[in-house]
Amino acid sequence: MLSENVFPEPLTILDSLVNLVEPNPFNTNYAYNSSLANQFNNFNEINLEVNQLNTQSLWSNSPQVSQEQIDPLSVDLPDLIITGLNITSPIKAGNTVNFNYTLRNQGSVTASSIQTKYYLSNDSLLDRTDLELGDDNLSSLAKISSQIRTDSVNFSGNLNSGTYYFLVVTDSANTNVESDETNNTFVKEIRVTKPDLVVDPASITVPTNPVIAGQSMRVGYTARNQGDAGSSSGTTKYYLSTDMILDSSDSWLGNDTVASLSAGASTIRSGTVTLSSTLTSGTYYLLTQIDSTNTSLESNEANNVSSKAFSILEAPDLIVNTLNIPSSVAGGSSLNVSYTVENIGQSTASSHTTRFYLSTNTTYETTDIEIGSDSVVALSAGASLTKVKNMMISSSILDGNYYLLTRADTGNKVRESNETNNLFTSSAMIEITKPDLEISQFTLSTPNNPTVGSTLDVSYTLTNRGKVNAIGTTTKYYLSSNEFFDASDTYLGDDNVPTLAVGATLNRTDSFVLNTNLSSGTYYFLAIADSTNLVAESNENNNLDSEPIIASSNDQPDLVITPIIGNLVANQGENLNLSYTIENQGSVNAEPSTTKFYLSTDTTFDNSDVLLGSDSVASLASGTTRTQGVTLPISSNFNLGTYYLFAITDSEGVVTEIDENNNIVYQTLQITAPPQPDLLFDGLSIPNTVTQNSNLSVSYNIRNQGNADASATTTKFYLSTDTTLDNSDVALGIDNLAALVSGATSNKNLTLGLNNITPGTYYLLAQADSSDSLSESNENNNIISQMFGITEPPKPDLLIDTLVIPAQVNKGSNLVVVYNILNQGLASAASSTTKFYLSTDTTLGNDIYLGSDSVGTLASNQTTQKMHCWRLAIQLMQEPIICWLFQMTIM
């Protein structure tokens, strides 16, 4: 604390002290109150402690000091300066740059709460127009000490190329009162650069001859970076335009990926684009828009589009029509069609296929019936071709009226200006007809309780209700347990029927001898017309008629199944093990039979129920029971839920029983989901970029999150241009994955070769269980993707750095050449050959070849000096002449 004895006149001393401290040149907002208390508070606020005042002498009227102590009042203060700055130059606009600077306190006391700011300026002076880039804060810096500070700032992509000044201003917030407030700024000149991508219009290549609409064409161009900084890899887009200006009306044709270009570099690009088939003839422009997605921040964003004119010829256009279509045709016979194909377009149509269909309406649909096809040769513009095609009408086609559809260029092999006029529909319909044999009035005369050897008399009526004559057929007779024919029915005899005209009726009688015994029960005698399906008919469901017959017997078995106890549960896709009891409650032994098991969605057994399996039952004595086991497969195609299991004894009806209605029992069956594995990726790690034709190191984790163990599987890797796996992706390799128990994870590493892959941005797709060998609870989570880039490898670049030759050489004397060759590329150069030519100008053409010189391998940035000499023949020139010597290096 200051005392009154030390400062008898405090106001005067404080005024003098304030006058010693100059305001910060970047902040003039200091204000001092007139009162002593306020001045003293301000004195403390600028961080000057009392004990930092070093009083060398006091006033002469002070009683404590002598006259020799009278000196000016001095104050100990910090003094912050920047003594050094390390920052790279030039700097690419848009980049973040790391730098460091040295901050020194050359004052006599500690400096605190130091804020340093960075500015970008057009000159070396700090003013309000300068751009603040960032700041750095330091809590304190001891007296007579330095500290190296490291920081980074971003140079905006909006900056123009040019020379700037990087200003580092310490104590920018004026928190320290320094002995020198004029030395807080350090200035360094830097240069900001930007790329500038252009396409030279003269470099754009398009076909010289007119291109037919709908076809592909080769295009090319030279991309050049005329800026002073390297560019990022980007995309060039091709557009088709009717003028040289790119706007929303232009049609996009395709993309081309351009690798990064150093300042002044260029690259020749080429590709293929496909034109729309609907374009009309005329002059168009190919527009190339380099850096179309603005991946590079350029000094000029308005020069990315260039154009080249070329001609387009309108595509071909095929139409077709048919002549002399018959009104009807019989199923199974042939149809002759005369048709004409014409090219009404302006260019030649290549060979193609015409197809013919039968349709119930005038519009082509995939459900229409194809009846034939015909090949058509190439047709020039305006040409036509008439052909006749013979086609067989299948007997499987239903009777009815159909339109004949004739469709040119069915597979769309020809790209046409109009793809909607290839279909011709007949104006009249064609009727497809067939015969239709119907059996009716079937009667059977039998004795009571017929037995083997009994004669049976039958009669029936056969009518052809179709619109086509029916050829001769065979009617067969069967004995059946029901009114429907199946393979278990017993054949009894047959009847040969002659040809039957349209609408004709034939009454037939026949007799045969019964060849089997009949137990008690009801039977059916069946008569089946056209039993061998020799005739294709319009209706195949009216060929059968039946007549019942009843036989009786008191001594018969009676098979029943004891109801299955308890609800049944089975896993989807697994087996159901089941036991059941069968009893013969009849008065005689039951011959061997079969029990069948069906799965139903309800408690009614019908033809929609699904057969699960069967079980053979041996002969069963009267009054006995037997318990048998059976294994039934539960298909994975069944949905989960509640079903009913039906058990049917004597399911094939081989045992004639007293009661045929007690052979069925059912029980509830619950189908549940089985435990399943589920493979998915927890991670996929690859480098961000790799060099073309190098290997890709892959690390991945795969986990079984299912509730069942997973057997061994295969993981497959693909190279793709997107995140979706499809047939266009390239397989890179496979990795075998061992079995994984439920909940386990496997960490895998492998290397994949990337040979002959064009540089660019790609995705690595990994597919677990790629062969689908594993049945999983979720089949949609087996793929993971990761983006990476493939870059071009470094290349050598040879140039002649120095070439020394004499100014004049006499005829017949020696010509001595000394030259330096430099490899300015980033990769070593293999051995090469330098060739020399004698020319009358500076252009290499039909010049005189002198010889060659071998050059060994050169490392990157390596130079070698070479010397060579030749004797110039006297016959070389008649008069003295100044010659140019050319060299050419051949790798």
CSV table of C-alpha atoms in Angstrom, one decimal, residues 71 100 123 164 169 196 233 243 267 284 333 341 408 441 450 487 506 510 568 575 642 663 670 701 728 746 772 866 870:
chain,number,residue,atom,x,y,z
A,71,ASP,CA,15.2,11.9,-10.1
A,100,ASN,CA,3.6,-20.9,-34.9
A,123,ASP,CA,-1.3,-4.0,-46.7
A,164,TYR,CA,-1.7,-10.5,-48.7
A,169,VAL,CA,-1.3,-8.6,-33.0
A,196,ASP,CA,-9.0,-22.4,-62.3
A,233,SER,CA,-10.7,-34.3,-58.1
A,243,ASP,CA,-27.0,-23.5,-78.4
A,267,THR,CA,-5.3,-34.1,-68.8
A,284,TYR,CA,-26.5,-29.5,-81.7
A,333,SER,CA,-54.0,-76.1,-86.9
A,341,VAL,CA,-42.9,-53.7,-92.1
A,408,ALA,CA,-42.4,-54.8,-84.9
A,441,GLN,CA,-77.3,-90.6,-69.9
A,450,PRO,CA,-72.7,-108.5,-58.1
A,487,ALA,CA,-55.4,-93.7,-60.1
A,506,LEU,CA,-73.9,-91.1,-80.8
A,510,ASP,CA,-71.7,-102.2,-74.1
A,568,LEU,CA,-49.3,-80.1,-30.2
A,575,ASN,CA,-40.0,-82.4,-37.6
A,642,THR,CA,-52.6,-72.2,-35.0
A,663,ASN,CA,-61.8,-92.7,-39.8
A,670,GLN,CA,-49.3,-74.6,-32.8
A,701,ASN,CA,-16.1,-57.4,-37.3
A,728,SER,CA,-22.6,-54.2,-62.1
A,746,SER,CA,-15.3,-62.5,-35.0
A,772,ASP,CA,-27.1,-67.8,-48.6
A,866,LYS,CA,25.4,-36.7,-71.6
A,870,TRP,CA,28.6,-37.2,-85.2
